[in-house]
XYZ file of C-alpha atoms in Angstrom:
784
model
C 7.943 16.200 21.624
C 7.623 16.615 17.893
C 4.204 17.822 16.830
C 3.391 16.035 13.639
C 3.752 18.847 11.494
C 1.808 -13.883 -20.509
C 1.046 -13.652 -23.796
C -2.102 -15.406 -25.149
C -2.297 -18.890 -23.521
C -0.748 -17.737 -20.282
C -2.896 -14.654 -20.141
C -6.072 -16.612 -20.893
C -5.207 -18.920 -18.012
C -4.795 -15.945 -15.735
C -8.081 -14.469 -16.947
C -9.874 -17.736 -16.210
C -8.339 -17.919 -12.746
C -9.275 -14.332 -12.127
C -12.858 -14.841 -13.263
C -13.190 -17.951 -11.100
C -11.852 -16.165 -8.045
C -14.145 -13.218 -8.649
C -17.074 -15.626 -8.943
C -16.115 -17.350 -5.692
C -15.779 -14.060 -3.868
C -19.124 -12.792 -5.112
C -20.825 -16.114 -4.402
C -19.375 -16.286 -0.905
C -20.329 -12.699 -0.181
C -23.910 -12.712 -1.350
C -24.606 -9.301 0.104
C -21.828 -7.750 -1.945
C -23.032 -9.686 -4.981
C -26.541 -8.314 -4.597
C -25.163 -4.806 -4.170
C -23.272 -5.202 -7.431
C -26.463 -6.287 -9.206
C -28.289 -3.313 -7.717
C -25.613 -0.963 -9.005
C -26.347 -2.067 -12.565
C -29.658 -0.257 -12.250
C -28.427 2.764 -10.313
C -25.128 3.734 -11.886
C -26.709 5.961 -14.529
C -28.741 7.933 -11.991
C -27.379 11.395 -11.146
C -25.812 11.506 -7.706
C -24.233 8.031 -7.720
C -20.719 8.474 -6.420
C -17.515 7.460 -8.146
C -16.702 5.412 -5.063
C -19.848 3.341 -5.564
C -18.989 2.830 -9.211
C -15.500 1.736 -8.274
C -16.917 -1.115 -6.221
C -18.660 -2.500 -9.288
C -16.846 -4.733 -11.760
C -19.033 -3.405 -14.566
C -18.534 -0.736 -17.174
C -20.273 2.232 -15.637
C -21.250 5.763 -16.364
C -21.518 8.058 -13.382
C -23.341 11.319 -13.799
C -22.495 13.159 -10.627
C -23.322 16.782 -10.159
C -22.216 18.342 -13.383
C -19.384 16.023 -14.302
C -19.485 12.645 -16.016
C -17.123 9.815 -15.133
C -17.075 6.680 -17.285
C -14.931 3.706 -16.421
C -13.274 2.477 -19.649
C -11.476 -0.646 -18.377
C -13.165 -2.980 -20.861
C -12.406 -3.714 -24.531
C -8.710 -2.939 -24.906
C -6.210 -4.702 -27.144
C -2.618 -5.359 -26.100
C 0.729 -6.144 -27.713
C 3.884 -6.971 -25.761
C 6.879 -5.555 -27.552
C 8.268 -2.471 -29.188
C 6.886 -0.810 -32.279
C 8.773 -1.649 -35.463
C 10.480 0.986 -37.597
C 7.799 0.767 -40.297
C 4.900 0.471 -37.853
C 2.669 3.027 -36.229
C 0.743 1.414 -33.393
C -1.053 4.649 -32.519
C -2.449 5.332 -36.010
C -6.187 5.438 -36.501
C -6.093 2.915 -39.341
C -3.639 0.496 -37.699
C -4.993 -3.082 -37.746
C -4.775 -4.477 -34.207
C -7.032 -7.508 -34.824
C -4.164 -9.890 -34.013
C -3.496 -8.225 -30.681
C -4.581 -9.788 -27.436
C -7.989 -8.712 -26.162
C -7.785 -7.684 -22.524
C -9.481 -5.614 -19.877
C -7.885 -3.441 -17.273
C -6.310 -3.617 -14.804
C -3.584 -5.481 -16.702
C 0.091 -6.351 -16.439
C 2.228 -8.292 -18.881
C 4.258 -9.685 -15.948
C 1.475 -11.588 -14.209
C 3.427 -14.839 -14.645
C 7.074 -13.895 -15.185
C 6.887 -11.313 -12.406
C 7.201 -14.097 -9.865
C 9.426 -16.626 -11.562
C 13.011 -17.804 -11.537
C 13.918 -15.873 -14.703
C 14.124 -12.107 -15.024
C 10.772 -10.633 -15.963
C 10.208 -8.889 -19.287
C 11.091 -5.227 -19.200
C 10.375 -3.064 -22.220
C 7.454 -1.669 -24.172
C 3.872 -2.825 -24.061
C 1.165 -1.240 -26.230
C -2.527 -0.750 -25.516
C -5.291 0.405 -27.903
C -8.968 1.198 -27.431
C -11.810 2.628 -29.535
C -13.588 5.346 -27.644
C -16.908 6.977 -28.549
C -17.010 10.731 -28.048
C -20.586 11.879 -28.748
C -21.535 15.230 -30.248
C -23.098 16.207 -26.933
C -19.599 16.530 -25.434
C -18.795 19.539 -27.618
C -18.108 22.568 -25.482
C -16.987 20.387 -22.587
C -13.527 19.506 -21.273
C -12.518 15.864 -21.826
C -9.883 14.023 -19.829
C -8.428 10.564 -19.400
C -7.697 9.676 -15.784
C -5.115 6.932 -15.289
C -4.935 5.559 -11.760
C -1.436 4.252 -12.562
C 0.710 2.773 -15.333
C 4.205 1.449 -14.728
C 6.629 3.005 -15.346
C 6.566 5.360 -18.312
C 3.306 5.946 -20.172
C 2.934 7.863 -23.441
C -0.679 8.597 -24.387
C -1.775 9.003 -28.017
C -5.149 10.193 -29.289
C -5.923 9.532 -32.955
C -2.252 9.084 -33.722
C -0.974 12.174 -31.919
C 1.197 12.009 -28.817
C -0.617 13.975 -26.124
C 1.225 13.344 -22.865
C 4.033 11.289 -21.332
C 3.995 10.437 -17.643
C 7.070 9.114 -15.827
C 6.392 7.411 -12.515
C 4.625 4.097 -12.072
C 2.617 4.308 -8.863
C 0.497 7.434 -8.951
C -2.484 8.778 -10.874
C -2.201 11.218 -13.743
C -4.796 13.079 -15.812
C -4.526 13.885 -19.529
C -6.519 16.638 -21.243
C -7.596 15.242 -24.633
C -10.173 17.921 -25.497
C -8.274 19.284 -28.490
C -7.461 15.866 -29.973
C -10.811 14.070 -30.127
C -13.299 13.823 -32.998
C -16.910 14.223 -31.945
C -19.655 11.881 -33.018
C -17.259 9.114 -34.069
C -14.809 6.503 -32.859
C -11.525 7.770 -31.456
C -8.395 5.689 -31.062
C -6.642 5.811 -27.715
C -3.189 4.218 -27.732
C -0.809 3.992 -24.793
C 2.814 2.924 -24.903
C 3.926 1.722 -21.479
C 7.507 0.861 -20.548
C 8.691 -0.728 -17.273
C 12.436 -0.462 -17.778
C 14.464 1.213 -15.050
C 15.692 4.330 -16.890
C 16.322 7.575 -15.044
C 13.556 7.789 -12.468
C 12.753 6.337 -9.068
C 12.826 3.520 -8.289
C 16.043 2.423 -9.971
C 16.143 -0.882 -8.095
C 14.409 -2.780 -5.343
C 13.709 -6.258 -4.015
C 10.356 -6.418 -5.804
C 9.201 -6.891 -9.386
C 8.707 -3.833 -11.574
C 5.459 -5.093 -13.099
C 4.669 -3.383 -16.405
C 1.292 -2.305 -17.705
C -1.788 -0.203 -17.114
C -2.373 -2.041 -13.876
C -5.008 0.214 -12.347
C -8.240 1.558 -13.824
C -8.737 4.290 -16.426
C -11.689 6.677 -16.521
C -13.051 9.097 -19.097
C -13.917 12.356 -17.373
C -16.105 15.065 -18.909
C -16.545 18.431 -17.200
C -17.777 21.927 -17.803
C -15.119 24.328 -19.050
C -15.185 25.783 -15.548
C -14.470 22.976 -13.099
C -12.543 21.917 -10.024
C -9.015 21.368 -11.271
C -8.499 17.713 -12.214
C -4.932 18.252 -13.426
C -3.392 19.338 -10.133
C -0.878 16.482 -9.896
C -3.629 13.875 -10.303
C -5.460 14.945 -7.154
C -9.172 15.454 -6.541
C -8.591 19.210 -6.451
C -9.997 19.578 -2.923
C -7.607 20.014 0.003
C -8.986 19.880 3.534
C -6.702 20.999 6.364
C -7.374 20.737 10.086
C -5.057 21.831 12.907
C -3.010 19.015 14.403
C -3.591 19.919 18.032
C -5.941 19.433 20.959
C -8.055 22.442 20.005
C -10.017 20.352 17.508
C -11.678 18.458 20.360
C -13.893 21.495 20.957
C -13.666 23.327 17.646
C -12.379 21.751 14.466
C -11.493 24.641 12.197
C -11.340 23.399 8.636
C -9.418 25.253 5.952
C -10.351 24.476 2.366
C -8.243 25.122 -0.706
C -9.856 24.335 -4.050
C -8.057 25.170 -7.305
C -10.681 25.805 -9.968
C -10.167 26.093 -13.713
C -12.375 29.017 -14.744
C -13.226 29.505 -18.390
C -12.114 32.873 -19.735
C -15.703 33.640 -20.807
C -16.818 33.280 -17.188
C -14.057 35.552 -15.941
C -14.676 38.258 -18.501
C -18.468 38.161 -18.328
C -20.019 41.193 -16.593
C -22.568 38.900 -15.048
C -19.910 36.539 -13.719
C -21.800 34.266 -11.396
C -19.370 31.419 -10.754
C -19.611 30.486 -7.085
C -17.894 27.781 -5.031
C -19.583 26.589 -1.864
C -18.750 23.868 0.635
C -20.535 21.848 3.296
C -19.347 19.405 5.921
C -21.725 16.553 6.666
C -21.409 14.000 9.426
C -21.713 10.249 8.869
C -25.476 10.511 9.300
C -25.737 13.122 6.530
C -26.424 16.114 8.767
C -24.836 19.393 7.660
C -22.465 20.562 10.381
C -20.968 23.580 8.639
C -21.108 25.475 5.350
C -19.377 28.385 3.687
C -18.747 30.159 0.405
C -15.168 29.897 -0.813
C -13.604 33.054 -2.191
C -10.544 34.295 -4.056
C -8.312 36.366 -1.784
C -11.356 37.044 0.353
C -13.442 38.277 -2.569
C -16.088 36.875 -4.857
C -14.665 35.858 -8.216
C -16.200 38.794 -10.105
C -14.430 41.191 -7.713
C -11.089 39.413 -7.572
C -7.960 40.168 -9.537
C -7.556 37.043 -11.689
C -4.798 36.245 -14.127
C -4.733 33.027 -16.074
C -7.421 30.381 -15.858
C -6.553 28.647 -12.576
C -7.941 30.216 -9.438
C -7.532 29.098 -5.834
C -10.770 29.335 -3.872
C -10.267 29.229 -0.119
C -12.370 29.385 3.000
C -12.800 28.116 6.528
C -15.500 26.208 8.371
C -15.910 25.090 11.961
C -17.340 21.884 13.378
C -18.143 22.160 17.057
C -17.325 19.173 19.275
C -16.450 16.920 16.366
C -16.591 13.170 16.567
C -12.906 12.242 16.341
C -11.338 9.661 14.024
C -9.871 7.431 16.709
C -7.986 4.580 15.071
C -9.429 1.080 14.993
C -11.621 1.876 17.999
C -13.738 4.451 16.168
C -12.710 5.477 12.628
C -15.417 8.123 12.266
C -15.435 10.191 9.072
C -17.169 13.284 7.758
C -17.838 14.269 4.137
C -16.788 17.575 2.640
C -18.917 18.526 -0.381
C -17.610 21.230 -2.703
C -19.977 22.555 -5.378
C -19.346 24.907 -8.279
C -22.348 26.775 -9.699
C -23.001 29.190 -12.553
C -26.100 31.370 -12.122
C -27.174 28.930 -9.437
C -26.868 25.882 -11.704
C -24.584 23.128 -10.415
C -21.749 22.551 -12.897
C -19.256 20.544 -10.818
C -18.969 18.794 -7.484
C -16.331 16.843 -5.572
C -16.932 14.989 -2.312
C -14.049 14.071 -0.021
C -14.085 11.971 3.147
C -12.142 13.439 6.074
C -11.470 12.625 9.697
C -10.676 14.882 12.624
C -7.751 13.702 14.726
C -4.552 15.038 16.207
C -1.375 13.159 16.900
C 2.257 13.456 17.863
C 5.377 11.351 18.204
C 7.525 11.463 21.305
C 11.035 9.904 21.490
C 10.219 8.431 24.919
C 6.457 7.881 24.726
C 6.000 6.728 21.149
C 2.901 7.493 19.083
C 0.113 9.529 20.643
C -3.346 9.751 19.056
C -5.896 12.278 20.251
C -3.873 12.927 23.378
C -3.512 9.282 24.437
C -0.749 6.735 24.006
C -1.496 4.585 20.964
C 1.305 2.054 20.342
C 1.509 1.246 16.639
C 2.021 -2.398 15.690
C 1.412 -3.691 12.210
C 2.678 -4.905 8.874
C 4.129 -3.840 5.551
C 2.198 -4.565 2.368
C 3.079 -4.827 -1.326
C 0.326 -4.687 -3.963
C 0.855 -7.889 -6.004
C -0.782 -11.324 -5.807
C -0.227 -14.677 -7.479
C -1.959 -14.888 -10.850
C -2.509 -11.142 -11.030
C 0.882 -9.534 -10.635
C 0.171 -5.996 -9.531
C -3.083 -5.780 -11.548
C -5.319 -6.838 -8.671
C -8.989 -5.791 -8.909
C -10.429 -4.114 -5.847
C -12.867 -6.989 -5.343
C -9.893 -9.302 -4.899
C -7.798 -6.823 -2.950
C -10.613 -6.735 -0.403
C -9.484 -10.147 0.835
C -6.185 -8.604 1.892
C -8.010 -6.290 4.225
C -10.096 -9.095 5.676
C -6.822 -10.795 6.621
C -5.331 -7.556 7.907
C -8.391 -7.055 10.085
C -8.256 -10.635 11.356
C -4.649 -10.401 12.484
C -5.440 -7.249 14.432
C -2.977 -4.664 13.144
C -3.510 -0.982 13.787
C -0.910 0.372 11.356
C 0.253 -0.239 7.795
C 3.475 0.725 6.104
C 2.431 0.926 2.467
C 5.701 -0.065 0.795
C 7.706 0.790 -1.264
C 5.578 3.136 -3.352
C 2.132 4.706 -3.255
C -0.707 2.208 -3.549
C -4.175 2.734 -4.994
C -6.810 4.997 -3.491
C -8.720 1.847 -2.607
C -5.989 0.963 -0.105
C -5.982 4.324 1.623
C -9.788 4.450 1.646
C -9.889 1.065 3.370
C -7.343 2.256 5.917
C -9.512 5.302 6.631
C -12.590 3.115 7.092
C -10.808 0.575 9.303
C -8.902 3.083 11.406
C -5.460 1.915 10.340
C -2.638 4.416 10.847
C -0.647 4.602 7.613
C 2.937 5.299 6.619
C 2.709 6.311 2.950
C 5.960 6.055 0.990
C 7.426 7.400 -2.234
C 9.445 4.957 -4.418
C 12.960 6.188 -3.627
C 14.624 2.827 -3.009
C 18.325 1.977 -2.561
C 19.902 4.235 -5.167
C 19.619 7.464 -7.125
C 21.157 8.930 -10.234
C 22.973 12.256 -10.216
C 20.969 13.793 -13.047
C 18.674 16.755 -12.633
C 15.956 14.710 -14.363
C 16.047 12.112 -11.590
C 15.794 14.634 -8.773
C 13.092 16.634 -10.518
C 11.053 13.505 -11.110
C 11.525 12.397 -7.500
C 10.104 15.709 -6.330
C 7.238 15.352 -8.820
C 6.378 11.892 -7.457
C 6.496 13.169 -3.880
C 4.236 16.075 -4.800
C 1.775 13.728 -6.506
C 1.741 11.406 -3.495
C 0.996 14.182 -1.039
C -1.584 15.992 -3.157
C -3.442 12.817 -4.134
C -3.567 11.564 -0.549
C -3.810 14.815 1.367
C -7.250 14.250 2.878
C -6.826 10.715 4.234
C -7.050 10.752 8.042
C -5.252 7.405 8.176
C -2.004 8.792 6.770
C 0.254 10.234 9.464
C 3.668 10.318 7.797
C 5.317 10.677 4.396
C 8.177 8.213 3.787
C 11.021 9.727 1.769
C 13.345 6.772 1.226
C 13.885 3.058 1.830
C 17.388 1.643 2.414
C 18.943 4.548 0.553
C 22.648 3.749 0.357
C 21.973 0.388 1.920
C 24.175 -1.395 -0.610
C 27.131 0.695 0.501
C 26.657 3.245 -2.282
C 24.052 5.752 -3.401
C 24.451 5.721 -7.177
C 26.076 2.487 -8.368
C 28.719 0.049 -7.195
C 31.123 1.173 -9.911
C 30.420 4.889 -9.675
C 33.299 7.250 -10.357
C 32.200 9.482 -7.499
C 33.514 8.776 -4.006
C 31.114 7.642 -1.273
C 31.403 11.108 0.285
C 30.376 12.732 -2.989
C 27.488 10.308 -3.382
C 26.324 10.983 0.170
C 26.485 14.718 -0.422
C 24.228 14.317 -3.465
C 21.874 12.062 -1.491
C 21.722 14.602 1.327
C 20.909 17.375 -1.128
C 18.050 15.324 -2.583
C 16.683 14.344 0.835
C 16.758 17.934 2.020
C 14.970 19.023 -1.143
C 12.270 16.403 -0.679
C 11.861 17.147 3.019
C 11.481 20.848 2.282
C 8.863 20.125 -0.390
C 6.932 17.840 1.981
C 6.966 20.536 4.667
C 5.766 23.108 2.162
C 2.907 20.931 0.908
C 1.858 19.488 4.259
C 3.284 20.926 7.490
C 0.867 18.849 9.585
C 2.470 15.484 8.874
C 6.069 14.514 9.625
C 8.489 12.914 7.223
C 10.159 9.609 7.936
C 12.503 7.100 6.318
C 13.442 3.416 6.509
C 17.154 2.987 7.219
C 18.923 -0.301 6.554
C 19.842 -1.222 10.093
C 22.772 -3.612 9.983
C 24.643 -6.102 7.818
C 26.914 -9.015 8.641
C 29.123 -8.484 5.584
C 30.230 -5.010 6.585
C 29.061 -4.103 10.115
C 31.250 -1.018 10.349
C 30.163 0.206 6.936
C 26.524 -0.125 7.872
C 27.155 1.580 11.182
C 28.373 4.474 9.064
C 25.169 4.359 7.008
C 23.190 4.538 10.244
C 25.123 7.547 11.444
C 24.911 9.302 8.091
C 21.169 8.812 7.790
C 20.363 9.671 11.380
C 22.265 12.892 10.737
C 19.323 13.813 8.501
C 17.112 13.501 11.569
C 19.477 15.268 13.906
C 19.871 18.077 11.402
C 16.116 18.530 11.150
C 15.584 17.422 7.558
C 13.579 14.311 8.425
C 11.371 14.187 11.519
C 11.075 10.496 12.392
C 13.304 7.441 11.824
C 12.745 3.702 11.515
C 15.060 0.789 10.812
C 14.899 -2.319 8.660
C 16.307 -4.866 11.091
C 16.771 -8.580 10.438
C 18.557 -9.805 13.541
C 18.858 -13.579 13.554
C 18.036 -13.800 9.858
C 20.704 -11.968 7.867
C 23.076 -11.196 10.736
C 23.758 -11.527 14.452
C 21.362 -13.379 16.743
C 17.696 -12.627 17.255
C 18.217 -11.458 20.829
C 20.805 -8.870 19.773
C 17.951 -6.623 18.663
C 17.446 -5.456 22.249
C 20.938 -3.977 22.715
C 20.819 -2.512 19.208
C 17.619 -0.600 19.905
C 18.673 0.543 23.357
C 22.010 1.822 22.055
C 20.323 3.788 19.290
C 17.797 5.237 21.729
C 20.540 6.289 24.117
C 22.685 7.796 21.363
C 19.790 9.660 19.694
C 17.451 10.612 22.550
C 15.702 13.356 20.599
C 14.820 11.283 17.530
C 11.630 9.173 17.554
C 12.746 5.674 16.547
C 10.799 2.732 15.185
C 11.177 -0.505 13.245
C 10.071 -0.354 9.626
C 10.912 -3.989 8.798
C 11.724 -7.154 10.733
C 11.169 -10.895 10.363
C 12.369 -13.773 8.226
C 11.270 -16.101 5.464
C 9.386 -19.375 5.590
C 8.275 -22.069 3.207
C 5.258 -23.420 5.127
C 5.982 -26.903 3.780
C 9.539 -26.980 5.129
C 10.004 -27.919 8.788
C 12.758 -28.465 11.301
C 13.561 -28.549 14.996
C 14.856 -25.143 16.027
C 17.477 -25.717 18.687
C 20.710 -23.986 19.646
C 22.635 -25.893 17.000
C 20.248 -24.748 14.262
C 20.327 -21.144 15.456
C 24.118 -21.047 15.774
C 24.622 -22.481 12.294
C 22.244 -20.036 10.623
C 23.899 -17.251 8.639
C 23.372 -14.793 5.829
C 24.058 -17.421 3.172
C 21.468 -19.749 4.706
C 18.871 -16.967 4.631
C 19.187 -16.891 0.839
C 19.292 -20.661 0.444
C 16.792 -23.434 -0.303
C 15.874 -24.247 3.315
C 13.593 -21.876 5.240
C 11.624 -23.930 7.780
C 8.439 -22.444 9.121
C 9.503 -23.011 12.718
C 12.473 -20.680 12.316
C 10.217 -17.857 11.158
C 8.101 -18.496 14.255
C 11.183 -18.295 16.469
C 12.322 -15.011 14.921
C 8.949 -13.331 15.391
C 8.486 -14.625 18.931
C 11.906 -13.289 19.859
C 11.486 -9.931 18.115
C 8.052 -9.259 19.552
C 9.203 -10.064 23.100
C 11.797 -7.303 22.676
C 9.515 -4.826 20.901
C 6.667 -5.160 23.399
C 8.994 -4.103 26.216
C 9.973 -0.846 24.470
C 6.902 1.384 24.266
C 9.059 4.288 23.101
C 9.237 2.742 19.618
C 6.903 5.003 17.643
C 5.799 2.198 15.256
C 6.838 -1.335 14.347
C 6.004 -3.064 11.053
C 6.461 -6.757 10.246
C 8.004 -7.530 6.867
C 5.693 -8.647 5.278
C 1.990 -9.335 5.542
C 2.019 -11.336 2.290
C 4.626 -13.190 0.257
C 5.330 -11.127 -2.866
C 6.917 -11.431 -6.296
C 10.625 -10.808 -6.908
C 11.434 -11.967 -10.415
C 14.723 -13.864 -10.508
C 14.810 -14.603 -6.784
C 15.192 -18.282 -5.870
C 14.958 -19.119 -2.181
C 13.252 -21.846 -0.160
C 12.395 -23.778 -3.365
C 9.844 -21.032 -4.200
C 11.256 -19.328 -7.329
C 10.407 -15.682 -7.793
C 8.933 -15.205 -4.329
C 10.035 -13.331 -1.246
C 8.877 -15.683 1.492
C 8.845 -13.293 4.450
C 5.065 -12.943 4.374
C 2.766 -14.123 7.139
C 0.343 -15.243 4.397
C 1.122 -17.014 1.114
C 1.333 -15.194 -2.224
C -2.081 -16.561 -3.283
C -3.604 -15.675 0.124
C -4.752 -19.282 0.585
C -2.489 -20.214 3.495
C -1.858 -18.435 6.753
C 1.544 -19.347 8.115
C 2.028 -20.100 11.781
C 3.444 -16.626 12.446
C 0.135 -15.109 11.316
C -1.499 -16.720 14.315
C 1.316 -15.637 16.627
C 0.484 -12.008 15.884
C -3.234 -12.657 15.981
C -2.680 -13.889 19.541
C -0.889 -10.621 20.376
C -3.118 -8.119 18.588
C -6.621 -9.523 18.121
C -8.295 -9.882 21.507
C -11.860 -10.209 20.157
C -11.770 -13.254 17.872
C -10.934 -15.981 20.397
C -8.984 -18.894 18.936
C -6.552 -21.744 19.541
C -4.000 -22.742 16.911
C -1.568 -25.693 16.930
C 1.719 -24.679 15.305
C 3.857 -26.858 13.018
C 0.620 -28.438 11.834
C 2.113 -29.111 8.400
C 5.142 -30.859 9.988
C 3.457 -34.159 9.244
C 6.503 -36.444 9.056
C 8.578 -36.345 12.230
C 11.692 -38.209 13.246
C 11.128 -38.295 17.004
C 8.265 -39.949 18.841
C 8.798 -37.651 21.835
C 8.254 -34.036 20.878
C 7.235 -30.607 22.050
C 3.928 -29.056 21.047
C 3.417 -25.304 20.727
C 0.086 -23.513 20.538
C -0.790 -19.885 19.820
C -3.906 -18.486 21.457
C -5.375 -15.216 22.731
C -7.032 -17.024 25.634
C -5.477 -17.198 29.079
C -5.130 -20.972 29.458
C -4.864 -23.825 26.941
C -5.006 -27.570 27.593
C -3.699 -30.378 25.382
C -4.696 -33.968 24.770
C -2.843 -36.327 22.441
C -4.386 -39.658 21.564
C -6.703 -39.289 24.557
C -3.897 -38.590 27.035
C -4.356 -35.356 28.977
C -1.193 -33.229 29.109
C -2.882 -30.475 31.099
C -2.280 -26.762 30.833
C 0.555 -25.515 28.690
C 3.561 -23.650 29.974
C 3.379 -20.023 28.892
C 6.571 -19.280 26.967
C 5.403 -15.669 26.519
C 1.978 -14.092 26.184
C -0.006 -15.974 23.572
C 2.450 -18.905 23.342
C 1.832 -22.195 25.162
C 4.255 -25.142 25.177
C 4.115 -28.795 26.259
C 7.323 -30.819 26.432
C 7.683 -34.599 26.340
C 4.570 -35.278 24.291
C 4.435 -38.850 22.972
C 3.344 -39.579 19.399
C 2.319 -42.874 17.809
C 3.853 -43.857 14.497
C 0.502 -43.105 12.870
C -3.043 -42.227 13.858
C -2.233 -39.277 16.112
C -5.041 -36.985 17.262
C -3.749 -33.765 18.778
C -6.341 -31.477 20.384
C -5.690 -28.080 21.981
C -8.618 -26.394 23.698
C -9.497 -23.412 25.861
C -12.589 -21.905 27.440
C -13.887 -18.440 26.659
C -15.271 -16.155 29.344
C -18.826 -17.324 28.589
C -17.826 -20.936 29.230
C -17.916 -22.087 25.631
C -15.016 -24.115 24.307
C -12.575 -23.223 21.523
C -10.442 -26.003 20.079
C -8.025 -26.913 17.300
C -7.219 -30.413 16.077
C -4.385 -31.896 14.012
C -4.519 -35.512 12.789
C -1.770 -35.640 10.143
C 1.328 -36.136 12.302
C 3.240 -39.392 12.067
C 6.674 -40.636 13.076
C 8.902 -41.608 10.181
C 12.522 -42.632 10.649
C 14.952 -40.454 8.709
C 16.369 -43.358 6.698
C 12.936 -44.372 5.483
C 12.304 -40.877 4.044
C 15.303 -40.883 1.714
């Protein structure tokens, strides 16, 4: 057992759509709407948390225990394009009146990021006037970017202050020495989403450009919890990953603090750092004073201005974070004081849990078997690109909760803190992943930046109880090469370089977080070169066998890109037999579907399907259903799989892709790109995973024009028995094809006017039913 160590018109259209959707969401959820109104009056009161402010769509100032956080998403101007030779877009006196007025989050690929043509890649410029009052003198002033893709150069009053490379993680910029107090300051940001020499170099998803997450102005005392430690909160909470925490959860705290030289040199040095752990009810369960090498600061040997304060606390008989059943969390409060006066504070949510992965028993949470079944998610949405406000992203989690998953693979890059916070709250076990996808470059800059992005991911997400593994790569070498198709290096040389990078990343992950394992998503097979991909499998599993990576999963598309759907069983069993000491899972599986394309899925259809068809214009919904039914029947019989993740929860944007008459969209989602339509396969998994929300669902409901008057009817349900009536004729109880799937053969349809009703009784005797009235029989010749 392994202990888990567009411009102008287009953009205005998008803004209108966004505002309308936000209005609908707030109107529908009146409680949330009222909370937002209430926050207008409370956001300026000391003690309001940044998390509360984040939930508001308003410009807010948060005065929280010695530090000030102001969201500055509003009132930016934007220009899509590069700066001319004679221009200076960052200059104080530059006239940006012709630029587009926008608010963050923002992407310039909201429309072309999911279209048939290649999306725009290049520079985009942002400008904002920012008031810095005289009262901020003597303070430290920072800009906190939650993310900007992919390269972001920050200017303050015409001077370049910082350049960040990496599009999916937060970064903090110290602007103290560049601002003018008591007047307007000009913040300019040049963002570029071209590939260049950093991960990811490629991937089957759009590289949306822009400042697509929020930006905050942060003001602190000169002595403060470090806000520049790779974009993290500066508070790291560690608990042992073993059974001992059931009785005694020993918490180790590490808090890097920037201490002003005056405080260090002062004879009356009175900087203190204290911590408390509070339960969900607000009761203090433990407290301690953090020290430097076991000493108070004034007694410690300090060099430089960054000091690590450490300490331990114990919580007796803690309430465990126990997945979706009971995602209980505590709050760790860390306070910095000077002469007893509070000058800084950071609060972090944590959860106590222990877990392991066993090659034969799968995932184990808090000492009990906890099979992981769930979905992959991307971060984009129709009309928004990747710049999706949290209020809108919330709908994703309502759908995720409805389908009944207990795990998320957050692909293929780190997502926002909102996502991980929701996972914590909902009890979802998370695979977090760095954006090393398909290929690498052989430069030192690439490898150094990859390690930087891994470090940022781990440090920024260290305290989330939901996260159980760090993903190091996705389909690395999956194209048959690791650098480029026309590389001068041999495949062996490329693999050697890839191995060196993977080992470096694995070592860094172990150093930063020994309590979570590393994992990777291996491209599992390919019809074009089965032997070549077998070699990829062997090469990548060698990283597991050699101890570099702890856990493995496979992206498998049996029946879609290659082989037949049923071949997945032998594939998994062979891998398990050949690698008995490696925990194995499935990181991706499924197939695409246009929910308005339909067909009869028989042996002839299945036998004629091939890789070319999977990339073609015809992807009937029924075939997606077939693939998921088949895959799940195999997966559910193999409890040793440590985790399985459907690809994908939602359709997502891939600029330039053109399949299933849906340009720019990967159609493998269970829900449409705009989240307005749940495909049949959504309900298949709801029948498997959600046992609380009782339902009946008639499949192929959008297959309204049929050629045959005698047909089969299939229903998904999480109830034990389902009956069917068609046009008043009782067809009785359905034949159970597999759990959750009921079938009736030989059902007769009229040419028009069909009423199809499936119903079932709940345990309390009440009836649940679903009705379809749109089916009609139309001869093939009359439809063409």
